[in-house]
Coordinates of C-alpha atoms in Angstrom, one line a residue:
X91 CA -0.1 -3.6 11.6
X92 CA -0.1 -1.3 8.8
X93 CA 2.4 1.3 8.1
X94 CA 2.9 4.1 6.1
X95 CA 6.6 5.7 5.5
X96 CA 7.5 8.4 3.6
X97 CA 11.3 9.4 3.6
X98 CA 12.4 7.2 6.1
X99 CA 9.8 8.5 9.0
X100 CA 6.9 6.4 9.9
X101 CA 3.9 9.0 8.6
X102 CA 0.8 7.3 9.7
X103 CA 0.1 3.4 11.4
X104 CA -3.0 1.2 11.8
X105 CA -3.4 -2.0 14.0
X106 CA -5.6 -4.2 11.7
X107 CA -6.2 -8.0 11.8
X108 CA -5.7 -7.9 8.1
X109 CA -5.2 -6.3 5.4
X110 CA -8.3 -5.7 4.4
X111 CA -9.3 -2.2 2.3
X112 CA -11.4 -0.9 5.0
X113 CA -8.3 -1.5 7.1
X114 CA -5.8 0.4 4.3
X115 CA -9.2 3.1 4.2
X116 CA -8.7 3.8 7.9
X117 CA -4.9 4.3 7.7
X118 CA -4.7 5.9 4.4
X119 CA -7.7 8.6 5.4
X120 CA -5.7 10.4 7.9
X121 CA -2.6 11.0 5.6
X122 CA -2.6 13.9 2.8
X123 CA -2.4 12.2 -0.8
X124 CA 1.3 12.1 -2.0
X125 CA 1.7 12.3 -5.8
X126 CA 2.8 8.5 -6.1
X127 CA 2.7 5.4 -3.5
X128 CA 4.4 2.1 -3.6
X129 CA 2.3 -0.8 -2.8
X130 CA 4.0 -3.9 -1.4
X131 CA 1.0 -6.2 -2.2
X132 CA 1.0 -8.0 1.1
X133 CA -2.6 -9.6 0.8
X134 CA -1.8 -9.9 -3.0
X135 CA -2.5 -5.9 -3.0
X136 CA -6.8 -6.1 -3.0
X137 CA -7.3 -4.1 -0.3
X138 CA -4.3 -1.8 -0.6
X139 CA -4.7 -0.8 -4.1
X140 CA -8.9 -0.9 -3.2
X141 CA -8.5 2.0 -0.4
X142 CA -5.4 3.8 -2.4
X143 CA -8.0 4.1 -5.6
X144 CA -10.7 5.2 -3.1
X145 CA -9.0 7.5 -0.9
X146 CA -6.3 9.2 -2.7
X147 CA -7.9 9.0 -6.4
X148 CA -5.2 10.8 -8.4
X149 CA -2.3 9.0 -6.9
X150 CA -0.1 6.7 -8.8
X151 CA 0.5 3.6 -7.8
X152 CA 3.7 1.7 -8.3
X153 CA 4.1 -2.2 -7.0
X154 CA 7.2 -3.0 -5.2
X155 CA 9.5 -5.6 -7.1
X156 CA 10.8 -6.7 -4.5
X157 CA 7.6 -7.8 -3.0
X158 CA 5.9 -9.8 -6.4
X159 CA 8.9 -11.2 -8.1
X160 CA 6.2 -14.5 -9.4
X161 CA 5.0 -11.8 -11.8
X162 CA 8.3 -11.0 -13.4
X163 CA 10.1 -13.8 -14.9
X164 CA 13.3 -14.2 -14.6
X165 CA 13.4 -13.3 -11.0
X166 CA 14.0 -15.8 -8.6
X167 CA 11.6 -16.1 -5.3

């Protein structure tokens, strides 16, 4: 399941079998484009950061920490 929140309220959902960016398309496509999203990278962020360039163009993206600490060193998984 895919899930978009925006201030605490669940704005938009999608029942995928992955996370595929035709899956992200289908959920992102029925939500107005916010001036910035945060992408937790869940399939390593291909087909998140695939449908957020297609769909909502002049977004900015930002990748959640939390979510890819083997990037950052230093942080501990």
């Amino acid at each position: 399941m895919l899930i978009a929140v925006s201030g605490g309220h669940v704005v938009g959902w999608h029942v995928a079998r992955s996370e595929t960016g035709t899956a992200w398309s289908s959920l992102l496509s029925r939500i107005a484009p916010p001036l910035a999203a945060v992408c937790d990278g869940g399939d390593g962020g291909d087909g998140a950061l695939k449908a957020l360039r297609e769909i909502w163009p002049s977004t900015r993206v930002q990748h959640c920490l939390l979510h890819r600490p083997s990037e950052y060193h230093g942080i501990p998984d």
